Coordinates of C-alpha atoms and ligand atoms in Angstrom, one line a residue:
M29 CA 112.0 27.4 138.5
C30 CA 111.7 30.5 136.5
G31 CA 108.9 31.3 133.8
I32 CA 110.0 32.5 130.3
V33 CA 107.6 33.9 127.6
G34 CA 107.9 35.5 124.4
Y35 CA 106.1 37.1 121.5
V36 CA 106.6 38.0 118.0
G37 CA 103.7 39.5 115.8
P38 CA 102.1 42.9 115.1
K39 CA 100.3 43.3 118.3
N40 CA 102.1 45.0 121.1
A41 CA 104.0 42.5 123.2
V42 CA 103.6 44.0 126.6
P43 CA 100.1 42.9 127.7
L44 CA 100.9 39.5 126.2
L45 CA 104.1 38.9 128.0
I46 CA 102.1 40.1 131.4
E47 CA 99.3 37.9 131.0
G48 CA 101.7 34.9 130.4
L49 CA 103.9 35.7 133.0
K50 CA 101.0 35.9 135.4
R51 CA 100.2 32.0 134.3
L52 CA 104.0 31.3 134.8
E53 CA 104.4 33.1 138.2
Y54 CA 104.2 29.7 140.0
R55 CA 107.5 28.6 138.8
G56 CA 109.3 31.8 140.7
Y57 CA 108.3 34.9 141.8
D58 CA 111.5 36.6 143.6
S59 CA 111.8 39.3 140.6
A60 CA 110.5 39.3 137.2
G61 CA 111.7 41.3 133.8
V62 CA 110.9 42.1 130.1
A63 CA 112.7 43.5 127.2
V64 CA 111.0 45.1 124.6
R65 CA 112.0 46.0 120.9
Q66 CA 109.8 49.7 120.7
A67 CA 108.9 51.0 117.1
D68 CA 111.8 53.5 117.7
G69 CA 114.5 50.9 117.7
A70 CA 115.3 51.2 121.4
L71 CA 115.2 47.8 123.3
A72 CA 113.2 48.7 126.7
I73 CA 114.2 46.8 129.5
L74 CA 112.4 47.0 132.7
K75 CA 112.6 44.4 135.7
R76 CA 111.7 44.8 139.3
V77 CA 112.2 42.8 142.5
G78 CA 109.4 41.2 144.2
R79 CA 106.2 39.6 142.7
L80 CA 104.8 40.6 139.1
S81 CA 102.7 43.2 140.2
N82 CA 105.6 45.5 141.2
L83 CA 106.4 44.6 137.5
E84 CA 103.3 45.8 136.1
E85 CA 103.2 49.3 138.2
A86 CA 106.6 49.8 136.8
L87 CA 105.0 49.4 133.4
D88 CA 102.2 51.3 134.2
A89 CA 104.2 54.7 134.8
T90 CA 106.8 53.9 131.9
P91 CA 104.9 52.6 129.5
V92 CA 106.7 50.8 126.5
A93 CA 105.2 48.9 123.4
G94 CA 106.6 46.6 120.4
G95 CA 105.8 44.0 118.3
L96 CA 108.9 41.9 119.6
G97 CA 109.6 41.0 123.3
I98 CA 110.4 38.4 126.1
G99 CA 109.6 38.3 129.7
H100 CA 111.0 36.3 132.8
T101 CA 109.9 35.7 136.2
R102 CA 112.5 34.5 138.4
W103 CA 113.6 32.0 141.0
A104 CA 117.0 32.9 142.3
T105 CA 119.9 30.3 142.3
H106 CA 123.1 32.7 141.4
G107 CA 122.9 35.9 143.0
E108 CA 120.2 37.4 145.0
P109 CA 116.9 38.5 143.9
S110 CA 117.6 42.0 142.7
E111 CA 117.0 44.2 139.7
I112 CA 120.6 43.8 138.6
N113 CA 120.3 39.8 138.6
S114 CA 116.8 39.8 137.3
H115 CA 116.3 38.6 133.7
P116 CA 116.9 39.8 130.9
H117 CA 120.1 40.1 130.9
L118 CA 122.1 42.4 128.2
D119 CA 125.3 41.7 126.3
G120 CA 128.0 44.3 126.5
S121 CA 126.3 46.8 123.6
G122 CA 123.2 46.6 125.1
R123 CA 121.8 45.1 122.0
I124 CA 121.0 41.2 122.7
A125 CA 118.8 40.6 125.4
V126 CA 118.6 37.1 126.7
V127 CA 116.1 35.2 129.2
H128 CA 117.0 31.8 130.9
N129 CA 115.8 29.0 132.8
G130 CA 118.2 26.4 134.3
I131 CA 121.7 26.9 134.9
I132 CA 124.7 27.2 132.8
E133 CA 127.5 25.2 135.1
N134 CA 130.2 26.2 133.1
Y135 CA 129.7 29.9 133.3
L136 CA 132.4 30.6 135.6
A137 CA 135.0 29.4 133.4
L138 CA 133.4 31.1 130.2
R139 CA 133.0 34.6 132.0
A140 CA 136.7 34.3 132.4
E141 CA 137.4 33.7 129.2
L142 CA 135.2 36.4 127.8
E143 CA 136.3 39.0 130.7
A144 CA 140.0 38.1 129.4
K145 CA 138.6 39.8 126.0
G146 CA 137.2 42.7 127.8
H147 CA 133.8 41.7 128.6
V148 CA 132.2 43.6 131.4
F149 CA 129.6 41.6 133.5
R150 CA 127.2 43.2 135.7
S151 CA 125.1 40.8 137.7
Q152 CA 126.0 37.6 139.6
T153 CA 124.3 35.6 137.4
D154 CA 125.4 32.6 135.1
T155 CA 122.6 33.6 132.4
E156 CA 124.4 36.9 132.0
V157 CA 127.2 34.9 129.8
I158 CA 124.8 33.9 127.0
P159 CA 124.3 37.0 125.3
H160 CA 128.2 38.3 126.0
L161 CA 129.1 34.7 124.0
I162 CA 126.7 35.8 121.4
E163 CA 128.2 39.1 121.1
E164 CA 131.8 38.2 121.3
I165 CA 131.0 35.5 118.2
L166 CA 129.2 38.2 116.4
K167 CA 131.8 40.6 116.7
G168 CA 134.2 38.1 114.6
G169 CA 132.0 38.7 111.6
G170 CA 130.7 36.4 108.7
K171 CA 128.0 34.8 111.2
S172 CA 124.5 35.3 111.1
R173 CA 122.8 35.5 114.4
L174 CA 121.6 32.0 114.4
E175 CA 124.7 30.6 113.9
A176 CA 125.9 32.7 116.9
I177 CA 123.2 31.3 118.9
R178 CA 124.3 27.8 117.9
E179 CA 128.1 28.2 118.4
A180 CA 127.3 29.8 121.9
L181 CA 125.3 27.2 122.7
R182 CA 127.6 24.5 121.9
S183 CA 130.4 25.7 124.4
A184 CA 127.3 26.1 127.2
R185 CA 127.1 23.2 129.6
G186 CA 123.9 22.6 131.8
A187 CA 120.5 23.1 131.3
Y188 CA 118.7 26.0 129.8
A189 CA 115.7 27.2 128.0
L190 CA 116.3 30.6 126.6
G191 CA 114.2 33.3 124.6
I192 CA 116.6 35.7 122.7
V193 CA 115.9 39.0 121.3
F194 CA 118.2 41.5 119.3
R195 CA 117.7 44.9 119.0
D196 CA 118.6 45.1 115.3
E197 CA 116.4 42.5 114.4
P198 CA 112.6 43.5 115.1
D199 CA 111.0 40.6 113.6
A200 CA 112.7 37.7 115.0
L201 CA 112.4 35.7 118.7
Y202 CA 114.7 33.0 118.8
A203 CA 114.9 30.1 121.4
A204 CA 116.4 27.3 122.7
R205 CA 116.4 24.4 124.8
C206 CA 118.6 21.6 126.8
G207 CA 117.1 20.3 130.0
S208 CA 114.6 23.0 130.7
P209 CA 111.0 22.6 129.4
L210 CA 110.1 25.2 126.3
I211 CA 107.6 25.4 124.1
V212 CA 106.8 27.3 120.8
G213 CA 103.3 28.6 120.2
V214 CA 102.3 28.5 116.8
G215 CA 99.7 31.2 115.6
D216 CA 98.5 32.9 112.7
G217 CA 100.9 35.8 111.6
E218 CA 102.4 35.6 115.5
Q219 CA 104.5 33.6 117.4
F220 CA 104.9 32.7 121.0
I221 CA 107.4 31.2 123.5
A222 CA 106.7 29.7 126.9
S223 CA 108.0 27.6 129.6
D224 CA 104.4 25.6 129.9
V225 CA 101.3 25.8 127.9
P226 CA 99.0 27.7 130.5
A227 CA 101.1 30.5 129.5
I228 CA 99.8 31.1 126.3
L229 CA 96.6 29.2 126.4
N230 CA 94.3 32.1 125.4
R231 CA 96.5 32.8 122.4
V232 CA 97.1 29.6 120.3
N233 CA 95.9 26.7 119.6
K234 CA 99.2 24.7 118.5
V235 CA 102.1 24.3 120.0
I236 CA 105.9 22.5 119.5
Y237 CA 107.6 21.2 122.1
L238 CA 110.9 21.8 121.5
N239 CA 113.6 19.1 122.2
D240 CA 116.9 19.2 124.0
G241 CA 119.7 20.5 121.5
E242 CA 117.3 22.4 119.4
V243 CA 117.0 26.3 118.4
A244 CA 114.0 27.7 117.2
E245 CA 113.8 30.8 115.1
L246 CA 110.4 32.7 115.1
R247 CA 109.2 35.0 112.5
P248 CA 105.5 36.1 112.4
A249 CA 105.3 34.2 109.2
G250 CA 106.5 31.1 110.7
V251 CA 109.0 28.9 112.7
A252 CA 111.8 26.9 111.7
V253 CA 113.7 24.8 113.9
S254 CA 117.2 23.6 113.8
K255 CA 119.5 21.5 115.8
L256 CA 122.7 23.1 117.4
D257 CA 124.8 21.7 114.2
G258 CA 122.8 23.6 112.2
T259 CA 120.6 20.6 110.4
P260 CA 117.4 21.4 110.4
A261 CA 114.8 19.6 112.7
A262 CA 111.3 18.5 111.9
P263 CA 109.1 19.9 114.3
E264 CA 105.7 18.4 115.3
I265 CA 103.1 20.7 115.5
K266 CA 100.7 19.5 118.4
A267 CA 97.1 20.8 119.1
V268 CA 96.0 22.3 122.3
T269 CA 93.8 20.3 123.9
L270 CA 93.2 22.6 127.4
K271 CA 90.9 24.8 127.9
A272 CA 92.1 28.5 129.1
E273 CA 89.2 28.2 132.0
A274 CA 91.6 25.3 133.4
A275 CA 94.3 27.9 134.4
E276 CA 91.9 30.5 135.7
R277 CA 90.7 30.8 139.7
A278 CA 87.1 30.2 138.5
G279 CA 86.0 32.6 140.9
F280 CA 88.2 30.7 144.1
E281 CA 89.9 32.9 146.4
T282 CA 93.1 31.0 145.6
F283 CA 94.5 28.5 142.7
M284 CA 95.0 26.3 145.6
L285 CA 91.5 26.2 147.0
K286 CA 90.3 25.7 143.4
E287 CA 92.4 22.9 142.9
I288 CA 91.6 21.0 146.0
H289 CA 87.9 21.4 145.2
E290 CA 88.7 19.8 141.7
Q291 CA 89.6 16.4 143.0
P292 CA 86.4 14.6 142.6
R293 CA 86.1 15.6 139.0
V294 CA 89.9 15.0 138.4
L295 CA 89.7 11.6 140.0
R296 CA 86.4 10.7 138.0
T297 CA 88.2 11.4 134.9
L298 CA 91.1 9.3 135.7
L299 CA 88.6 6.5 136.3
D300 CA 86.7 6.8 133.5
A301 CA 89.8 6.8 131.4
H302 CA 91.5 3.1 133.0
V303 CA 88.6 1.6 134.4
R304 CA 86.2 -0.5 131.7
K305 CA 82.9 -0.5 132.0
D306 CA 83.3 -4.2 133.4
G307 CA 85.3 -2.9 136.3
S308 CA 88.6 -4.1 134.9
V309 CA 91.6 -1.7 134.9
D310 CA 93.2 -0.8 131.1
L311 CA 95.9 1.1 131.7
G312 CA 96.1 2.1 128.0
E313 CA 99.7 3.1 126.8
A314 CA 101.4 2.1 129.4
S315 CA 99.6 -1.8 129.1
A316 CA 102.2 -3.0 126.8
L317 CA 105.3 -2.5 129.4
L318 CA 103.4 -3.7 132.2
E319 CA 102.5 -6.9 130.6
A320 CA 105.8 -7.4 129.6
Q321 CA 107.2 -6.5 133.0
A322 CA 104.6 -8.1 135.3
Q323 CA 106.0 -11.4 135.6
N324 CA 109.7 -10.8 134.7
A325 CA 110.5 -7.9 137.2
Q326 CA 112.0 -9.0 140.0
R327 CA 111.5 -5.7 142.2
V328 CA 109.9 -2.2 141.8
L329 CA 111.7 0.7 142.7
I330 CA 109.9 4.3 143.0
L331 CA 111.4 7.3 142.4
S332 CA 110.6 10.8 142.9
C333 CA 110.9 14.0 145.1
G334 CA 108.6 16.2 147.2
T335 CA 104.9 15.7 147.6
A336 CA 105.4 13.1 144.7
H337 CA 107.7 11.0 146.8
Y338 CA 104.8 10.6 149.3
A339 CA 102.6 9.1 146.8
G340 CA 105.6 6.8 146.0
M341 CA 105.7 5.5 149.7
Y342 CA 101.9 4.7 149.6
G343 CA 102.4 3.1 146.0
R344 CA 105.0 0.8 147.7
L345 CA 102.7 -0.3 150.0
L346 CA 99.9 -1.0 147.4
I347 CA 102.5 -2.6 145.0
E348 CA 103.6 -4.8 147.7
R349 CA 100.0 -5.8 149.0
W350 CA 98.0 -5.9 145.4
A351 CA 100.8 -7.1 143.2
D352 CA 103.0 -8.9 145.6
I353 CA 106.3 -7.7 144.4
P354 CA 109.1 -6.5 146.4
C355 CA 109.1 -2.8 146.2
E356 CA 111.4 0.3 147.5
T357 CA 111.1 4.1 147.1
D358 CA 113.7 6.6 147.0
L359 CA 114.1 10.0 146.8
G360 CA 115.7 11.3 143.3
S361 CA 118.2 13.5 145.1
E362 CA 119.5 10.4 147.2
F363 CA 119.0 7.7 144.8
R364 CA 121.3 9.3 142.1
Y365 CA 124.5 9.4 144.8
R366 CA 123.8 6.5 146.9
Q367 CA 125.5 3.7 144.6
P368 CA 122.6 1.7 144.2
R369 CA 122.3 -1.9 144.0
L370 CA 119.4 -3.2 142.1
P371 CA 118.6 -6.7 141.1
E372 CA 118.9 -7.4 137.2
R373 CA 114.9 -6.8 136.4
T374 CA 113.9 -3.8 138.2
L375 CA 111.0 -2.1 137.2
A376 CA 111.2 1.7 137.7
I377 CA 108.5 4.1 138.3
A378 CA 109.0 7.5 138.3
V379 CA 106.5 10.2 139.5
S380 CA 106.3 13.5 139.2
Q381 CA 103.5 16.3 138.6
S382 CA 105.7 18.5 136.0
G383 CA 108.1 16.1 134.8
E384 CA 111.0 18.3 135.0
T385 CA 112.2 18.2 138.8
A386 CA 116.1 17.9 138.1
D387 CA 116.7 15.4 140.8
T388 CA 113.9 12.9 139.5
L389 CA 115.3 13.3 135.7
A390 CA 118.6 12.5 137.1
S391 CA 117.7 9.5 138.9
V392 CA 115.8 7.9 136.1
R393 CA 118.6 8.5 134.0
L394 CA 120.7 6.3 136.3
A395 CA 117.9 4.0 136.7
R396 CA 118.1 3.6 132.6
E397 CA 121.5 3.2 132.5
M398 CA 121.4 0.4 135.2
G399 CA 119.0 -1.5 132.7
C400 CA 115.3 -0.5 134.2
K401 CA 112.2 0.0 132.3
V402 CA 110.9 3.0 133.3
V403 CA 106.9 3.7 133.8
S404 CA 106.4 7.3 134.8
I405 CA 103.2 9.1 136.8
C406 CA 103.4 12.2 135.4
N407 CA 100.7 15.2 134.7
V408 CA 102.4 17.1 132.0
P409 CA 101.8 16.2 128.5
G410 CA 105.2 17.0 126.6
S411 CA 107.6 17.0 129.7
T412 CA 111.1 15.8 129.9
L413 CA 110.2 12.9 131.9
L414 CA 107.4 11.3 129.7
R415 CA 110.1 11.6 126.7
E416 CA 112.6 9.9 128.8
S417 CA 110.2 7.0 129.9
D418 CA 109.5 3.7 128.3
A419 CA 105.4 4.2 129.2
A420 CA 103.5 6.8 131.1
L421 CA 100.2 6.9 133.0
L422 CA 99.0 10.3 133.0
T423 CA 97.2 11.9 136.0
Q424 CA 95.0 14.3 133.6
A425 CA 94.5 16.5 136.8
G426 CA 95.2 19.9 134.4
P427 CA 97.4 22.5 135.3
E428 CA 98.3 22.8 138.8
I429 CA 99.0 26.4 139.6
G430 CA 98.9 26.3 143.7
V431 CA 102.6 25.8 144.3
A432 CA 101.3 23.3 146.9
S433 CA 100.4 20.1 145.3
T434 CA 96.8 18.8 145.7
K435 CA 94.7 17.6 143.3
A436 CA 98.3 16.2 141.5
F437 CA 98.5 14.3 144.4
T438 CA 95.3 12.6 144.9
A439 CA 95.7 11.7 141.2
Q440 CA 99.0 10.1 141.7
L441 CA 97.7 8.0 144.9
M442 CA 95.0 6.9 142.3
A443 CA 97.1 6.2 139.4
F444 CA 99.0 4.0 142.0
A445 CA 96.2 1.9 142.8
L446 CA 95.0 1.5 139.3
L447 CA 98.7 0.4 138.6
A448 CA 98.6 -1.7 141.5
I449 CA 95.7 -3.5 140.7
R450 CA 96.7 -4.0 136.8
L451 CA 100.2 -5.4 138.2
G452 CA 98.2 -7.7 140.4
R453 CA 96.0 -9.2 137.9
L454 CA 98.8 -9.7 135.5
R455 CA 100.9 -11.7 138.5
G456 CA 98.1 -13.4 139.6
A457 CA 97.8 -12.0 143.0
L458 CA 94.4 -10.8 142.6
D459 CA 91.6 -12.4 141.2
E460 CA 88.8 -10.9 138.6
K461 CA 86.5 -10.4 141.7
R462 CA 88.7 -8.8 143.8
E463 CA 90.0 -6.2 140.8
R464 CA 86.0 -5.8 140.3
E465 CA 85.6 -4.6 144.3
L466 CA 88.7 -2.8 144.3
T467 CA 87.5 -0.7 141.1
A468 CA 84.0 -0.5 142.6
E469 CA 85.3 1.2 145.6
L470 CA 87.6 3.4 143.6
A471 CA 84.6 4.8 142.0
R472 CA 83.1 5.9 145.3
I473 CA 85.9 7.7 146.1
P474 CA 85.3 11.0 144.5
D475 CA 82.1 11.3 146.2
Y476 CA 83.6 10.8 149.7
I477 CA 86.0 13.6 148.7
H478 CA 82.9 15.7 147.9
R479 CA 81.4 14.8 151.4
V480 CA 85.0 15.7 152.8
L481 CA 84.6 19.3 151.0
D482 CA 81.2 19.8 152.4
R483 CA 82.8 19.6 155.9
Q484 CA 84.5 22.7 154.8
D485 CA 83.4 25.2 157.5
D486 CA 84.0 22.7 160.2
I487 CA 87.7 21.8 159.5
R488 CA 88.0 25.6 159.2
A489 CA 86.6 26.1 162.7
I490 CA 88.8 23.5 164.2
S491 CA 92.0 25.0 162.4
Q492 CA 91.0 28.5 163.9
K493 CA 91.6 27.1 167.4
Y494 CA 95.4 25.9 166.5
Y495 CA 97.0 28.4 163.8
E496 CA 98.5 30.3 166.6
C497 CA 100.6 27.3 167.6
F498 CA 104.3 27.1 166.6
N499 CA 104.6 23.6 165.9
A500 CA 102.0 20.8 165.0
L501 CA 102.7 16.7 164.7
Y502 CA 101.0 14.3 162.5
L503 CA 100.9 10.8 163.0
G504 CA 99.7 8.2 161.0
R505 CA 100.3 4.1 160.4
R506 CA 101.1 1.9 157.3
F507 CA 98.9 3.5 154.3
N508 CA 98.4 6.7 156.4
Y509 CA 102.0 7.3 157.5
P510 CA 102.6 8.7 153.9
I511 CA 99.6 10.9 154.6
A512 CA 100.8 12.1 158.0
L513 CA 103.9 13.4 156.0
E514 CA 102.0 15.0 153.5
G515 CA 99.6 16.8 155.9
A516 CA 102.6 18.3 157.8
L517 CA 104.6 19.2 154.3
K518 CA 101.2 21.1 153.1
N519 CA 100.9 22.6 156.7
K520 CA 104.7 24.0 156.9
E521 CA 104.5 24.8 152.7
I522 CA 101.8 27.4 152.9
S523 CA 101.5 28.5 156.8
Y524 CA 105.3 28.4 157.6
Q525 CA 103.9 26.6 161.0
H526 CA 106.2 24.2 161.9
A527 CA 104.8 20.8 161.4
E528 CA 106.5 17.1 161.4
G529 CA 104.9 14.2 160.0
Y530 CA 105.6 10.9 161.8
A531 CA 105.0 7.2 161.7
A532 CA 102.8 6.8 164.9
G533 CA 104.8 3.5 166.1
E534 CA 107.8 5.9 166.2
M535 CA 106.3 8.6 168.0
K536 CA 107.9 7.4 171.4
H537 CA 111.3 7.2 170.1
G538 CA 111.8 11.5 170.1
P539 CA 108.7 13.5 169.3
I540 CA 107.2 12.4 172.3
A541 CA 109.4 14.9 174.0
L542 CA 107.6 17.6 172.3
I543 CA 104.3 16.8 173.2
N544 CA 102.5 19.5 175.8
E545 CA 99.7 21.4 176.1
L546 CA 100.6 23.6 173.3
L547 CA 101.1 20.8 170.7
P548 CA 98.4 20.2 168.2
V549 CA 98.6 16.4 167.2
V550 CA 96.6 15.4 164.2
C551 CA 95.9 12.0 163.9
L552 CA 94.6 9.7 161.0
C553 CA 92.6 7.3 162.8
T554 CA 90.4 5.6 159.8
P555 CA 89.0 3.0 159.1
T556 CA 87.5 2.4 162.4
A557 CA 88.6 -1.6 162.0
D558 CA 91.8 -2.7 160.9
E559 CA 95.0 -4.1 162.2
V560 CA 96.7 -1.0 163.2
R561 CA 93.8 0.7 164.3
D562 CA 94.3 -0.2 168.0
K563 CA 97.8 0.7 168.0
M564 CA 96.7 4.0 166.5
V565 CA 94.5 4.2 169.8
S566 CA 97.2 3.4 172.0
N567 CA 99.4 6.2 170.6
L568 CA 96.7 8.7 171.2
K569 CA 96.4 7.5 174.6
E570 CA 100.0 8.4 175.1
V571 CA 99.4 11.6 173.6
E572 CA 96.6 12.6 175.9
A573 CA 98.7 11.3 179.0
R574 CA 101.1 14.2 178.2
K575 CA 98.6 16.9 177.6
G576 CA 98.9 17.0 173.7
R577 CA 95.6 18.6 171.8
I578 CA 94.4 15.6 169.7
V579 CA 93.1 16.4 166.4
A580 CA 91.6 13.1 165.1
V581 CA 90.3 12.1 161.5
V582 CA 87.8 9.6 162.2
A583 CA 85.1 7.7 160.0
E584 CA 81.7 9.2 160.1
G585 CA 79.9 7.5 162.7
D586 CA 83.1 6.9 164.6
E587 CA 82.0 8.4 168.1
S588 CA 84.6 5.8 170.1
L589 CA 87.5 8.9 170.0
R590 CA 85.3 11.8 170.8
G591 CA 86.3 11.6 174.7
L592 CA 89.9 11.6 173.4
A593 CA 90.4 13.9 171.1
Q594 CA 90.0 17.5 171.6
D595 CA 88.5 17.6 167.9
V596 CA 87.1 15.2 165.6
I597 CA 87.1 15.5 161.4
P598 CA 84.8 12.7 160.1
V599 CA 85.3 11.5 156.9
P600 CA 83.8 9.0 155.0
E601 CA 84.7 5.4 155.6
T602 CA 86.6 3.2 152.7
I603 CA 88.7 0.2 152.8
E604 CA 92.3 1.0 154.6
E605 CA 94.0 1.2 151.4
L606 CA 92.0 3.9 149.5
S607 CA 91.7 5.7 153.4
P608 CA 94.4 8.1 152.1
L609 CA 92.8 9.4 149.3
V610 CA 89.9 10.8 151.3
N611 CA 91.7 11.6 154.7
V612 CA 94.4 13.7 152.8
V613 CA 91.7 16.1 151.6
A614 CA 91.0 16.6 155.2
L615 CA 94.4 17.8 155.6
Q616 CA 94.6 19.6 152.8
L617 CA 91.9 22.1 154.2
F618 CA 93.4 22.0 157.6
A619 CA 96.4 23.3 156.4
Y620 CA 94.6 25.8 153.8
H621 CA 92.7 27.1 156.7
N622 CA 95.5 27.5 159.0
A623 CA 97.6 29.4 156.6
K624 CA 94.5 31.7 155.7
A625 CA 94.4 32.6 159.2
R626 CA 98.3 33.3 159.6
G627 CA 97.7 35.5 156.3
A628 CA 100.0 33.6 154.2
D629 CA 100.3 34.1 150.5
I630 CA 98.9 30.6 150.0
D631 CA 99.5 30.2 145.9
K632 CA 103.0 31.5 146.0
P633 CA 104.7 30.6 149.7
R634 CA 108.2 32.3 150.6
N635 CA 111.2 30.7 148.6
L636 CA 109.2 27.6 147.2
A637 CA 108.8 26.7 143.2
K638 CA 106.4 24.8 141.8
S639 CA 108.7 23.0 139.6
V640 CA 112.4 22.7 141.0
T641 CA 114.6 22.3 137.9
V642 CA 117.8 22.5 140.0
E643 CA 119.7 20.1 141.8
Ligands
G6P5 C1 108.4 21.3 144.4 C2 107.2 21.4 144.6 C3 106.4 20.4 145.4 C4 106.3 19.1 144.3 C5 108.4 19.0 144.3 C6 108.0 17.8 143.3 O1 108.9 21.0 145.7 O2 106.9 22.7 145.1 O3 105.0 20.7 145.2 O4 105.9 18.0 145.3 O5 108.7 19.9 143.7 O6 107.6 18.0 142.1 P1 107.4 17.1 140.8 O7 106.7 17.8 139.7 O8 108.4 16.1 140.5 O9 106.1 16.7 141.3

C-alpha cells in the first residue's frame, strides 16, 4: 500500500522520483505527488489524482527541478483520493513535506492536541499530523530537525515508513520506519529511499534495510542511522543482486503476462536451489529448524492471506499426505481474532509474497507469542516477515509487479512441495525412493507449464466465448479445490467478472441454483485416474443437466469429456498432488484473456493493491 521514493544528490530529483514511482505504482495508484526543493529555495509540491501519468503530465506542463525530493503513490486509507489528501503533506508553514506509507493510529488525538495549539489541517489524512508535530517541536527551539523527527515519532502509534524534507535544508533527506517497509539506496555522492528495491534498481547497487524504530539522515556524502531514542544504529549495507530487467516488462504487453511466462524459469530456479543431484531435498537455511521440529511438532498451522492462503490450503493437503502431520490453515485476519487453541508443539508456516501483509504479520506475532516456531515462505528478501520468522524458504520468483499474483503463487506451491517432502523424509513418512520419484516429477513441471503456455492462443479463443458473461463458477476437488478458488480469484481480480470457486462436491448445496445456459462452469478434471475423478465427472453431469456451459481442464489425450464439455483445455498430465502447478497456469491465461477482452487495466485492477499493509 502506497509507494515512497526520495532522492538527495547533485542530479535533478524529478526524473528519478518518477522512475521510482513507476516501479512502485503496483503498491497503490489512486493518486501521486512529489515535493522538490528547487534551486530558488522554494519547495515545489505537485499532486494529481489518478494514475502517475497524470502527475507526469502536470510536471511536463509546470516543470520543477532540484537535487532534493520525495515522491508518493497512494492507496487511500484515510480520506478519499483527492489532491488535498494526496501526499506529500505539509506543516502549517509549508516548510516541511512528508510522504507516508502506513497508518498513524493515534492521529485523531494528536490532531486534536495540535489544533488546540492553533494548527490548521487541510486534509482528512492521518499523515498530516507528522509534519505539524515536527513543526510544533521545532517551534519550541533548541532542537535539531533530526531530534524533532525522533521526538515526533516517539508520540506516534501505528505503522509508518516516512520520507521527510525541509525547505530550509536542501542537502538532507530524512527517513524513518516502523512496521512498513523502507530501504535506503546507498550511492556515490547521492542517496535514495524507496519502499522496495525495484524502485531504485538502475541507480544503486547497495542498500540498507531500515529496521523498525530507526531514523536515517541521508546527505549526498553519506547516511547516518539512529534509533528513536537517539542512540546510533550500525546499519548493514547489503549488495543488490537483482538485475534491472527484473522490474521491466521485457516486451510483454503487461507485467502479469510476463510473470505468467516466467513461471517455468522461476520454478527451475527453486528446484535448482533445493534439489540435490541425487534427487534429495535440501532446504538450506530452513533445514536446521525443520530437523528440530519434524519429530517434535504435533501440528502444523499455515497462516496467510489472499492468493497465498490458497497456496496454504494446497500446502496443508501435501503436508498431511506426505509428512503425515495434522495440519490446519487460517487466514491471518481470522486467526488473530478467533482466540485460537493450539497444541503446545505447533509449527507455524507463514506464506506471503511480499512479507509485508499486515494480517499475516499480526497472526505470526500471535503464533510466536503462543510458543510456535515460524517458518516463512516468502518472496521478498529483507521483508518484515523474514525478519520475524525463525527460518525461511525464499521463493526466489523475483519482483512480482502485476497486482494479481501468478509466479509467486506457483513458487509457493513448489515451496510447499519441497517442504512437505523434506518433512516427510524427516518423519519417516516418505522413503528415499519415493522422495526421488517425487523430485523427478517436480523437475518435469517447468516443461509441463511451457506446454500450457504454448496453448495460449487456444485458451484465448475459449475465453472469447465467455467474456461477456456476468458470472463464472470454478469447481475442483481435493488438490484442485484451492486451484478452483485461485482461478476464480484471478478472474474476478483482473476482469471484474463475478467468479466463485467451489469444492465440486459442495456445488449441490447452493451454487447449483445459479446454473443455467448463461453460466460458464470451469472444471478442473485432471488427472484422468484418481479416486475423485469419477466424482468430478458426476458433478459435470449435474452441470450439464442444468444446461451450464462447461469449460474443462483435462489431461492431454483425455477425450472422455469432449461430449460433456463445451470447451476443453488440455494440459500435460502429472500426479494429482502436483497437478495444481500445471492447472493453475491454464486458469491464469483464461482469466488474463477474459480481462483483456473486457478492456480491463490488467496490471492495476481497480481498488486493489499489491501489498496490503493495513488490517
Ligand atoms: C493482496 C494482493 C494479493 C495477495 C495478498 C496477500 O491482496 O493483491 O495478490 O495474494 O495481498 O499478499 P502477500 O504479499 O501476503 O502474499
